[in-house]
Amino acid sequence: MIEAAIVGGTGYTGVELIRLLSAHPNVNIKWLTSRSEAGKPVTSIFPSLRGFTDLVYSDLGDDTTDALSQCDVVFFATPHGVAMTQAPKLVAAGVKVIDLAADFRLQSLQAFESWYQHKHACPELLKQAVYGLPEINRDAIKKAAVIGNPGCYPTTAILGLKPLITAQNALGSALVERRIIIDAKSGVSGAGRQAKLDLNYAETTDNFKAYGLAGHRHLPEIEQGIQAILASQIAHRIRFVPHLVPMVRGMFTTIHLGLTDEGVEQDLHSLYVTAYQNEPFIDVMPKGEYPDTRSVRASNRLRIAVYQDNSRHEATVLVVQDNLVKGAAGQAVQCMNVMFGFEETLGLNHVPIVP
Ligand SMILES: NC(=O)c1ccc[n+]([C@@H]2O[C@H](COP(=O)([O-])OP(=O)(O)OC[C@H]3O[C@@H](n4cnc5c(N)ncnc54)[C@H](OP(=O)(O)O)[C@@H]3O)[C@@H](O)[C@H]2O)c1
C-alpha cells in the first residue's frame, strides 16, 4: 500500500483522482488539499463520494512540502506554476511527483516560458522529467521521479498519429503529406471548475465554437510529441484547431491526412491494429465502425478508427477519450501504476457509462 496526496482536490481532475484512487487497492490518500474548502469533508462538496471516503480538505499552508514529503506520490491537479515550486524538495525527499498541469510537459525551457509566460522554477528538474504517456514512454516512466502528465488534446493527437509516424520511420519514407490537420472538440469540463463568464450554462449550451486559432498551448506539446518523442524523420506541419462543444465530458479529435503514393500502398487500419494490439487502454475499431465520445465516458479507454480513401489519396483518423480520465486523472493513475510496479490496469478497468 502506498500513500498518496492530491494537491487541488476541488477541481474536476482532482475529484476524478479521488474517484479513481479511493477505489484503488494499493493506494491510501493521505492528504487532499484545497485553500478554499479547507476543513470541509470532501463529501460535502462531492456527495458522489459518500460511502467511499471520509477525507477532509486541508490547507497545508507553510507546511505543505513537509506534509507532502510523508507520501510516496504526490499528484498536482492544479494550474501550471504550482507543482514546480514544490517538486524539487519532494523529489529530494524521495517522493514521486505527477503533475497534471504543464510544468513538466515541454522539454524545452524556452518553449515553456514563451507559451505559458511563466518563468520555470526548476529547469534542472525539468530536464529529468518524463512525459507521462505510457503507450510511448513506458520504460522511462518506470524510473521517473517526475512525470509531466500529458495535456488532453495532445494525448489524442499523439496516440492518434503514433502508428503512422512509427511506420514512416521504419520504412524511411513518407506515407502522409507534411501537412497534418488536427480538428479537435472538447467538453466544457476541459476548462476546469472555476466560474468563468464564457463557460456559463447559457454561453455553452446549444452552442459550438472554435478557440485558440492563433496558437493553443497544446500545439507545441503535439509538435514535441511527433517530432521529438516519436522522433518523426519527416518535419510535419501541424494545424491544430480546438473547439468547445456542449457536453460535460468527452473529447473527439479528427486527424486529416493526405496520403502519398507510398501511403496508398499501405493498409493503415492494419498498421494501427498491430501497433496497439497489446495496449490495454487503446481500442482500434473494426473497419467501417466509428467511435463516439459516449463509448469511452468515465473510462480510461481511448478509441480509434481509421478511414482510408485511396481514390482521393486521403485518410482520416478519429480518436475519442474522456478528457478527465485518459486525458488527465486516469492517465496519471496509469503512470503511477507503472512507476510503482503495479499492474498497469489496476483501479482503471471501468466499463464506460452508457447512455
Ligand atoms: N479539465 C481537464 O479536462 C484537464 C485535462 C488535462 C489536464 N488538465 C490540467 O489539470 C490541471 C487541473 O485542472 P482542473 O480542470 O482540475 O482545474 P480546476 O477545476 O480549476 O481545479 C484547480 C484546483 O487547483 C487548486 N488550486 C488552484 N490554484 C492553486 C494554488 N496556487 N495552489 C494550490 N492549489 C491550487 C484549486 O483549489 P483551491 O483553489 O481550493 O486551492 C482546485 O482544486 C490544470 O493544470 C489543467 O490544465 C485539465
Short mmCIF file of C-alpha atoms and ligand atoms in Angstrom, two decimals:
data_model
loop_
_atom_site.label_atom_id
_atom_site.label_comp_id
_atom_site.label_asym_id
_atom_site.label_seq_id
_atom_site.Cartn_x
_atom_site.Cartn_y
_atom_site.Cartn_z
CA MET A 1 0.00 0.00 0.00
CA ILE A 2 1.38 3.42 -0.94
CA GLU A 3 0.47 6.83 0.50
CA ALA A 4 -0.69 9.50 -1.95
CA ALA A 5 -1.52 13.19 -1.81
CA ILE A 6 -3.69 15.18 -4.17
CA VAL A 7 -2.98 18.91 -4.35
CA GLY A 8 -6.02 20.66 -5.79
CA GLY A 9 -8.77 18.28 -4.69
CA THR A 10 -11.73 20.53 -5.50
CA GLY A 11 -11.18 20.77 -9.26
CA TYR A 12 -12.51 18.41 -11.89
CA THR A 13 -9.29 16.44 -12.36
CA GLY A 14 -8.81 16.41 -8.57
CA VAL A 15 -12.21 14.87 -7.90
CA GLU A 16 -11.59 12.38 -10.70
CA LEU A 17 -8.34 11.38 -8.96
CA ILE A 18 -10.26 10.90 -5.70
CA ARG A 19 -12.83 8.73 -7.51
CA LEU A 20 -10.11 6.53 -9.02
CA LEU A 21 -7.71 6.37 -6.05
CA SER A 22 -10.36 5.78 -3.37
CA ALA A 23 -11.18 2.52 -5.19
CA HIS A 24 -7.55 1.61 -5.93
CA PRO A 25 -6.49 -1.46 -3.90
CA ASN A 26 -2.87 -0.31 -3.41
CA VAL A 27 -3.34 3.38 -2.57
CA ASN A 28 -4.30 5.31 0.53
CA ILE A 29 -4.98 9.04 0.08
CA LYS A 30 -3.18 10.70 2.98
CA TRP A 31 -3.60 14.35 2.06
CA LEU A 32 -6.14 16.18 -0.03
CA THR A 33 -5.60 19.91 -0.33
CA SER A 34 -7.76 22.91 -1.03
CA ARG A 35 -7.24 26.51 0.01
CA SER A 36 -10.89 27.46 -0.49
CA GLU A 37 -12.58 24.45 1.18
CA ALA A 38 -10.08 23.63 3.97
CA GLY A 39 -11.69 21.90 6.94
CA LYS A 40 -14.68 20.60 4.96
CA PRO A 41 -15.28 16.91 4.29
CA VAL A 42 -14.84 16.13 0.61
CA THR A 43 -18.31 14.56 0.60
CA SER A 44 -19.88 17.92 1.48
CA ILE A 45 -18.65 19.25 -1.87
CA PHE A 46 -18.96 15.99 -3.84
CA PRO A 47 -21.78 13.80 -2.39
CA SER A 48 -20.98 11.26 -5.14
CA LEU A 49 -18.07 10.20 -2.90
CA ARG A 50 -20.23 9.46 0.16
CA GLY A 51 -19.53 5.95 1.36
CA PHE A 52 -16.19 5.82 -0.46
CA THR A 53 -14.06 8.28 1.52
CA ASP A 54 -14.14 10.30 4.74
CA LEU A 55 -11.31 12.62 3.69
CA VAL A 56 -11.31 16.25 4.80
CA TYR A 57 -9.69 19.04 2.79
CA SER A 58 -6.52 20.56 4.27
CA ASP A 59 -4.81 23.83 3.51
CA LEU A 60 -1.27 22.82 4.34
CA GLY A 61 -0.01 26.42 4.06
CA ASP A 62 3.65 26.79 5.04
CA ASP A 63 3.87 23.11 5.98
CA THR A 64 2.89 21.92 2.51
CA THR A 65 6.18 20.38 1.46
CA ASP A 66 6.83 18.74 4.87
CA ALA A 67 3.38 17.16 4.89
CA LEU A 68 3.55 16.05 1.27
CA SER A 69 7.00 14.54 1.92
CA GLN A 70 5.29 11.89 4.07
CA CYS A 71 3.79 10.42 0.92
CA ASP A 72 5.13 8.09 -1.76
CA VAL A 73 3.48 10.02 -4.59
CA VAL A 74 2.00 13.49 -4.95
CA PHE A 75 -0.47 14.40 -7.71
CA PHE A 76 -0.73 18.10 -8.58
CA ALA A 77 -4.20 18.73 -10.05
CA THR A 78 -3.54 22.47 -10.04
CA PRO A 79 -2.95 25.27 -12.56
CA HIS A 80 0.51 25.47 -14.12
CA GLY A 81 3.16 27.06 -11.93
CA VAL A 82 2.21 25.22 -8.71
CA ALA A 83 3.96 21.84 -8.96
CA MET A 84 7.29 23.38 -9.98
CA THR A 85 7.53 25.27 -6.68
CA GLN A 86 7.37 22.08 -4.59
CA ALA A 87 8.69 19.34 -6.83
CA PRO A 88 12.44 19.83 -6.14
CA LYS A 89 12.05 19.32 -2.36
CA LEU A 90 9.66 16.43 -2.83
CA VAL A 91 11.98 14.67 -5.27
CA ALA A 92 14.92 15.26 -2.88
CA ALA A 93 12.82 13.54 -0.19
CA GLY A 94 12.28 10.55 -2.48
CA VAL A 95 8.66 11.36 -3.34
CA LYS A 96 7.37 10.74 -6.86
CA VAL A 97 5.63 13.73 -8.45
CA ILE A 98 2.90 13.56 -11.11
CA ASP A 99 1.87 16.97 -12.40
CA LEU A 100 -1.41 17.14 -14.32
CA ALA A 101 -0.60 20.72 -15.37
CA ALA A 102 2.03 21.83 -17.88
CA ASP A 103 5.10 22.47 -15.67
CA PHE A 104 6.92 19.32 -16.81
CA ARG A 105 5.41 18.59 -20.23
CA LEU A 106 7.54 20.67 -22.57
CA GLN A 107 11.14 19.57 -22.59
CA SER A 108 12.26 22.95 -23.96
CA LEU A 109 12.55 25.57 -21.21
CA GLN A 110 12.30 28.29 -23.82
CA ALA A 111 9.10 26.82 -25.27
CA PHE A 112 7.56 26.53 -21.80
CA GLU A 113 8.40 30.09 -20.81
CA SER A 114 7.20 31.61 -24.06
CA TRP A 115 3.92 29.63 -24.37
CA TYR A 116 3.00 29.84 -20.67
CA GLN A 117 4.51 33.28 -19.94
CA HIS A 118 5.87 31.87 -16.68
CA LYS A 119 9.46 31.59 -15.52
CA HIS A 120 10.29 27.97 -14.72
CA ALA A 121 11.24 27.46 -11.06
CA CYS A 122 13.32 24.29 -11.55
CA PRO A 123 14.86 23.96 -15.03
CA GLU A 124 17.24 21.23 -13.80
CA LEU A 125 14.36 19.03 -12.71
CA LEU A 126 12.55 19.72 -15.99
CA LYS A 127 15.46 18.01 -17.78
CA GLN A 128 14.82 14.81 -15.79
CA ALA A 129 11.03 14.87 -16.12
CA VAL A 130 9.36 12.19 -18.24
CA TYR A 131 6.36 12.82 -20.50
CA GLY A 132 3.69 10.58 -19.00
CA LEU A 133 2.31 8.73 -21.98
CA PRO A 134 2.77 5.03 -21.08
CA GLU A 135 1.99 3.83 -24.62
CA ILE A 136 5.16 5.63 -25.75
CA ASN A 137 7.34 6.16 -22.68
CA ARG A 138 6.65 3.12 -20.50
CA ASP A 139 10.27 2.26 -19.70
CA ALA A 140 11.21 5.84 -18.85
CA ILE A 141 8.09 6.24 -16.67
CA LYS A 142 9.14 3.18 -14.61
CA LYS A 143 12.28 5.03 -13.48
CA ALA A 144 10.93 8.59 -13.41
CA ALA A 145 10.89 10.83 -10.34
CA VAL A 146 8.74 13.49 -12.03
CA ILE A 147 6.01 12.99 -14.60
CA GLY A 148 4.58 15.69 -16.82
CA ASN A 149 1.13 14.22 -17.37
CA PRO A 150 0.12 14.98 -20.99
CA GLY A 151 -2.49 17.51 -21.99
CA CYS A 152 -5.85 16.13 -23.07
CA TYR A 153 -5.69 17.20 -26.74
CA PRO A 154 -2.05 16.04 -27.14
CA THR A 155 -2.96 12.58 -25.78
CA THR A 156 -5.47 12.09 -28.61
CA ALA A 157 -3.25 13.65 -31.28
CA ILE A 158 -0.01 11.86 -30.37
CA LEU A 159 -1.61 8.43 -29.86
CA GLY A 160 -3.73 9.04 -32.97
CA LEU A 161 -0.56 9.51 -35.04
CA LYS A 162 1.88 7.15 -33.34
CA PRO A 163 1.40 4.04 -35.56
CA LEU A 164 1.74 6.16 -38.68
CA ILE A 165 4.88 8.02 -37.59
CA THR A 166 6.47 4.78 -36.37
CA ALA A 167 5.74 3.09 -39.71
CA GLN A 168 7.14 6.04 -41.66
CA ASN A 169 10.33 5.90 -39.58
CA ALA A 170 10.67 2.15 -40.13
CA LEU A 171 10.07 2.37 -43.89
CA GLY A 172 12.19 5.51 -44.27
CA SER A 173 9.58 7.13 -46.50
CA ALA A 174 6.55 9.39 -46.11
CA LEU A 175 3.15 7.72 -46.01
CA VAL A 176 1.35 11.01 -45.47
CA GLU A 177 1.97 14.55 -46.66
CA ARG A 178 3.81 17.02 -44.44
CA ARG A 179 0.68 18.98 -43.53
CA ILE A 180 -1.46 17.30 -40.84
CA ILE A 181 -4.76 18.90 -39.77
CA ILE A 182 -5.97 18.16 -36.26
CA ASP A 183 -9.54 19.25 -35.66
CA ALA A 184 -10.45 18.63 -32.02
CA LYS A 185 -13.50 19.13 -29.82
CA SER A 186 -13.68 19.11 -26.04
CA GLY A 187 -16.48 19.01 -23.49
CA VAL A 188 -16.71 22.00 -21.14
CA SER A 189 -15.14 20.23 -18.12
CA GLY A 190 -11.87 20.58 -20.05
CA ALA A 191 -11.75 24.20 -18.87
CA GLY A 192 -11.90 23.31 -15.17
CA ARG A 193 -14.42 24.00 -12.42
CA GLN A 194 -13.91 27.66 -11.62
CA ALA A 195 -16.62 30.12 -12.67
CA LYS A 196 -15.92 31.98 -15.91
CA LEU A 197 -18.37 34.03 -17.95
CA ASP A 198 -17.72 32.23 -21.24
CA LEU A 199 -18.29 28.86 -19.56
CA ASN A 200 -21.74 29.75 -18.18
CA TYR A 201 -24.55 27.32 -18.99
CA ALA A 202 -26.24 29.86 -21.27
CA GLU A 203 -23.00 30.52 -23.12
CA THR A 204 -22.02 26.90 -23.73
CA THR A 205 -25.33 25.03 -24.08
CA ASP A 206 -26.76 24.86 -27.60
CA ASN A 207 -23.54 26.43 -28.84
CA PHE A 208 -20.35 25.27 -30.59
CA LYS A 209 -17.26 27.38 -31.07
CA ALA A 210 -13.61 27.25 -32.08
CA TYR A 211 -10.91 28.87 -29.96
CA GLY A 212 -7.14 29.23 -29.83
CA LEU A 213 -6.83 29.52 -33.62
CA ALA A 214 -3.77 31.76 -33.43
CA GLY A 215 -1.95 29.27 -31.22
CA HIS A 216 -3.12 27.00 -28.43
CA ARG A 217 -0.69 25.90 -25.69
CA HIS A 218 -1.23 22.28 -26.68
CA LEU A 219 0.24 22.90 -30.15
CA PRO A 220 3.92 22.86 -29.04
CA GLU A 221 3.16 19.76 -26.97
CA ILE A 222 1.69 17.97 -30.01
CA GLU A 223 4.68 19.07 -32.12
CA GLN A 224 7.09 17.85 -29.42
CA GLY A 225 5.23 14.52 -29.33
CA ILE A 226 5.57 13.97 -33.05
CA GLN A 227 9.00 15.44 -33.73
CA ALA A 228 10.91 14.72 -30.50
CA ILE A 229 9.18 11.88 -28.67
CA LEU A 230 8.09 9.83 -31.70
CA ALA A 231 11.22 11.09 -33.50
CA SER A 232 9.48 11.65 -36.83
CA GLN A 233 12.00 11.74 -39.65
CA ILE A 234 9.63 13.99 -41.57
CA ALA A 235 9.12 17.57 -40.35
CA HIS A 236 5.33 17.58 -40.23
CA ARG A 237 3.47 20.88 -40.23
CA ILE A 238 0.61 20.70 -37.76
CA ARG A 239 -2.57 22.76 -38.00
CA PHE A 240 -4.45 22.33 -34.70
CA VAL A 241 -7.85 23.88 -34.09
CA PRO A 242 -9.66 23.11 -30.81
CA HIS A 243 -13.40 23.58 -30.29
CA LEU A 244 -15.70 23.72 -27.29
CA VAL A 245 -18.82 21.58 -27.64
CA PRO A 246 -21.94 21.49 -25.45
CA MET A 247 -21.23 18.36 -23.45
CA VAL A 248 -19.72 17.91 -19.99
CA ARG A 249 -17.10 15.22 -20.63
CA GLY A 250 -15.50 13.88 -23.73
CA MET A 251 -13.06 14.73 -26.47
CA PHE A 252 -13.29 13.96 -30.18
CA THR A 253 -10.21 14.53 -32.33
CA THR A 254 -10.34 14.20 -36.11
CA ILE A 255 -6.98 13.97 -37.86
CA HIS A 256 -6.97 14.71 -41.61
CA LEU A 257 -4.13 13.22 -43.63
CA GLY A 258 -3.15 13.43 -47.30
CA LEU A 259 -1.74 10.10 -48.49
CA THR A 260 1.41 9.85 -50.58
CA ASP A 261 1.78 7.16 -53.28
CA GLU A 262 3.60 5.00 -50.68
CA GLY A 263 0.76 5.64 -48.21
CA VAL A 264 -1.83 4.39 -50.69
CA GLU A 265 0.03 1.07 -50.83
CA GLN A 266 -0.36 0.56 -47.06
CA ASP A 267 -3.37 -0.76 -45.17
CA LEU A 268 -3.39 1.89 -42.43
CA HIS A 269 -6.05 0.10 -40.40
CA SER A 270 -3.81 -2.98 -40.10
CA LEU A 271 -0.92 -0.75 -39.05
CA TYR A 272 -2.99 0.63 -36.18
CA VAL A 273 -4.36 -2.77 -35.12
CA THR A 274 -0.86 -4.23 -34.97
CA ALA A 275 0.63 -1.22 -33.20
CA TYR A 276 -1.95 -1.24 -30.41
CA GLN A 277 -2.77 -4.96 -30.10
CA ASN A 278 -1.13 -5.24 -26.65
CA GLU A 279 -2.23 -1.87 -25.26
CA PRO A 280 -4.89 -2.40 -22.59
CA PHE A 281 -6.44 1.06 -22.91
CA ILE A 282 -6.42 1.55 -26.68
CA ASP A 283 -9.13 0.10 -28.84
CA VAL A 284 -8.83 0.23 -32.63
CA MET A 285 -12.33 -0.22 -34.02
CA PRO A 286 -13.12 -2.64 -36.87
CA LYS A 287 -13.03 -1.18 -40.39
CA GLY A 288 -16.21 0.74 -41.16
CA GLU A 289 -17.07 1.45 -37.50
CA TYR A 290 -16.55 4.90 -35.98
CA PRO A 291 -16.35 5.99 -32.34
CA ASP A 292 -18.43 8.37 -30.28
CA THR A 293 -17.49 10.10 -27.04
CA ARG A 294 -20.11 8.24 -25.03
CA SER A 295 -18.36 4.95 -25.75
CA VAL A 296 -15.44 5.99 -23.50
CA ARG A 297 -17.27 8.05 -20.88
CA ALA A 298 -15.77 7.78 -17.36
CA SER A 299 -13.24 5.18 -18.55
CA ASN A 300 -9.51 5.26 -19.24
CA ARG A 301 -10.06 3.94 -22.76
CA LEU A 302 -9.01 5.74 -25.92
CA ARG A 303 -10.85 4.55 -29.01
CA ILE A 304 -9.54 5.00 -32.54
CA ALA A 305 -10.96 4.46 -36.03
CA VAL A 306 -9.05 4.72 -39.31
CA TYR A 307 -10.70 5.59 -42.61
CA GLN A 308 -8.69 5.35 -45.83
CA ASP A 309 -9.78 6.56 -49.28
CA ASN A 310 -7.12 5.67 -51.83
CA SER A 311 -9.09 7.16 -54.75
CA ARG A 312 -8.73 10.59 -53.15
CA HIS A 313 -5.31 9.97 -51.60
CA GLU A 314 -6.63 10.76 -48.13
CA ALA A 315 -7.15 9.21 -44.73
CA THR A 316 -8.92 10.25 -41.54
CA VAL A 317 -8.08 9.09 -38.03
CA LEU A 318 -10.82 9.53 -35.42
CA VAL A 319 -9.88 9.46 -31.73
CA VAL A 320 -12.16 9.71 -28.68
CA GLN A 321 -11.38 9.79 -24.98
CA ASP A 322 -12.82 11.09 -21.74
CA ASN A 323 -10.81 14.29 -21.17
CA LEU A 324 -10.90 13.82 -17.39
CA VAL A 325 -9.81 10.16 -17.43
CA LYS A 326 -7.41 9.12 -20.23
CA GLY A 327 -6.99 12.86 -20.87
CA ALA A 328 -5.98 13.61 -17.24
CA ALA A 329 -6.60 11.67 -13.99
CA GLY A 330 -6.78 8.14 -15.43
CA GLN A 331 -3.56 8.65 -17.35
CA ALA A 332 -1.93 9.95 -14.14
CA VAL A 333 -3.03 6.81 -12.26
CA GLN A 334 -1.81 4.65 -15.17
CA CYS A 335 1.60 6.36 -14.84
CA MET A 336 1.56 5.79 -11.08
CA ASN A 337 0.85 2.09 -11.64
CA VAL A 338 3.83 1.88 -13.98
CA MET A 339 6.11 3.83 -11.59
CA PHE A 340 5.32 1.60 -8.60
CA GLY A 341 5.40 -1.68 -10.50
CA PHE A 342 1.65 -2.33 -10.12
CA GLU A 343 -0.44 -3.99 -12.82
CA GLU A 344 -0.93 -1.12 -15.29
CA THR A 345 -4.71 -1.52 -15.38
CA LEU A 346 -5.13 -1.68 -11.57
CA GLY A 347 -8.04 0.51 -10.47
CA LEU A 348 -8.67 1.61 -14.05
CA ASN A 349 -10.70 -1.12 -15.67
CA HIS A 350 -14.08 0.61 -15.71
CA VAL A 351 -16.69 -0.13 -18.32
CA PRO A 352 -17.70 3.20 -19.94
CA ILE A 353 -21.08 4.60 -18.92
CA VAL A 354 -23.92 4.44 -21.47
CA PRO A 355 -26.19 6.29 -22.10
N1 LIG B 1 -10.06 19.59 -17.01
C1 LIG B 1 -9.43 18.81 -17.88
O1 LIG B 1 -10.07 18.13 -18.72
C2 LIG B 1 -7.93 18.69 -17.86
C3 LIG B 1 -7.32 17.72 -18.67
C4 LIG B 1 -5.93 17.59 -18.65
C5 LIG B 1 -5.18 18.43 -17.84
N2 LIG B 1 -5.79 19.38 -17.09
C6 LIG B 1 -4.93 20.23 -16.25
O2 LIG B 1 -5.04 19.77 -14.91
C7 LIG B 1 -4.93 20.88 -14.01
C8 LIG B 1 -6.17 20.94 -13.14
O3 LIG B 1 -7.29 21.11 -14.00
P1 LIG B 1 -8.78 21.17 -13.45
O4 LIG B 1 -9.65 21.19 -14.65
O5 LIG B 1 -8.99 20.13 -12.41
O6 LIG B 1 -8.77 22.63 -12.76
P2 LIG B 1 -9.81 23.26 -11.74
O7 LIG B 1 -11.12 22.54 -11.83
O8 LIG B 1 -9.78 24.72 -11.99
O9 LIG B 1 -9.15 22.97 -10.30
C9 LIG B 1 -7.94 23.56 -9.88
C10 LIG B 1 -7.60 23.06 -8.47
O10 LIG B 1 -6.35 23.61 -8.10
C11 LIG B 1 -6.44 24.24 -6.81
N3 LIG B 1 -5.54 25.40 -6.88
C12 LIG B 1 -5.65 26.50 -7.68
N4 LIG B 1 -4.58 27.32 -7.52
C13 LIG B 1 -3.78 26.72 -6.58
C14 LIG B 1 -2.54 27.07 -5.97
N5 LIG B 1 -1.90 28.21 -6.30
N6 LIG B 1 -2.01 26.24 -5.04
C15 LIG B 1 -2.64 25.08 -4.70
N7 LIG B 1 -3.83 24.70 -5.25
C16 LIG B 1 -4.38 25.50 -6.18
C17 LIG B 1 -7.93 24.59 -6.67
O11 LIG B 1 -8.36 24.51 -5.31
P3 LIG B 1 -8.30 25.69 -4.25
O12 LIG B 1 -8.43 26.98 -5.03
O13 LIG B 1 -9.43 25.44 -3.32
O14 LIG B 1 -6.97 25.52 -3.57
C18 LIG B 1 -8.61 23.46 -7.42
O15 LIG B 1 -8.80 22.35 -6.56
C19 LIG B 1 -4.76 22.14 -14.88
O16 LIG B 1 -3.41 22.46 -14.98
C20 LIG B 1 -5.32 21.70 -16.23
O17 LIG B 1 -4.74 22.40 -17.31
C21 LIG B 1 -7.14 19.52 -17.06
#
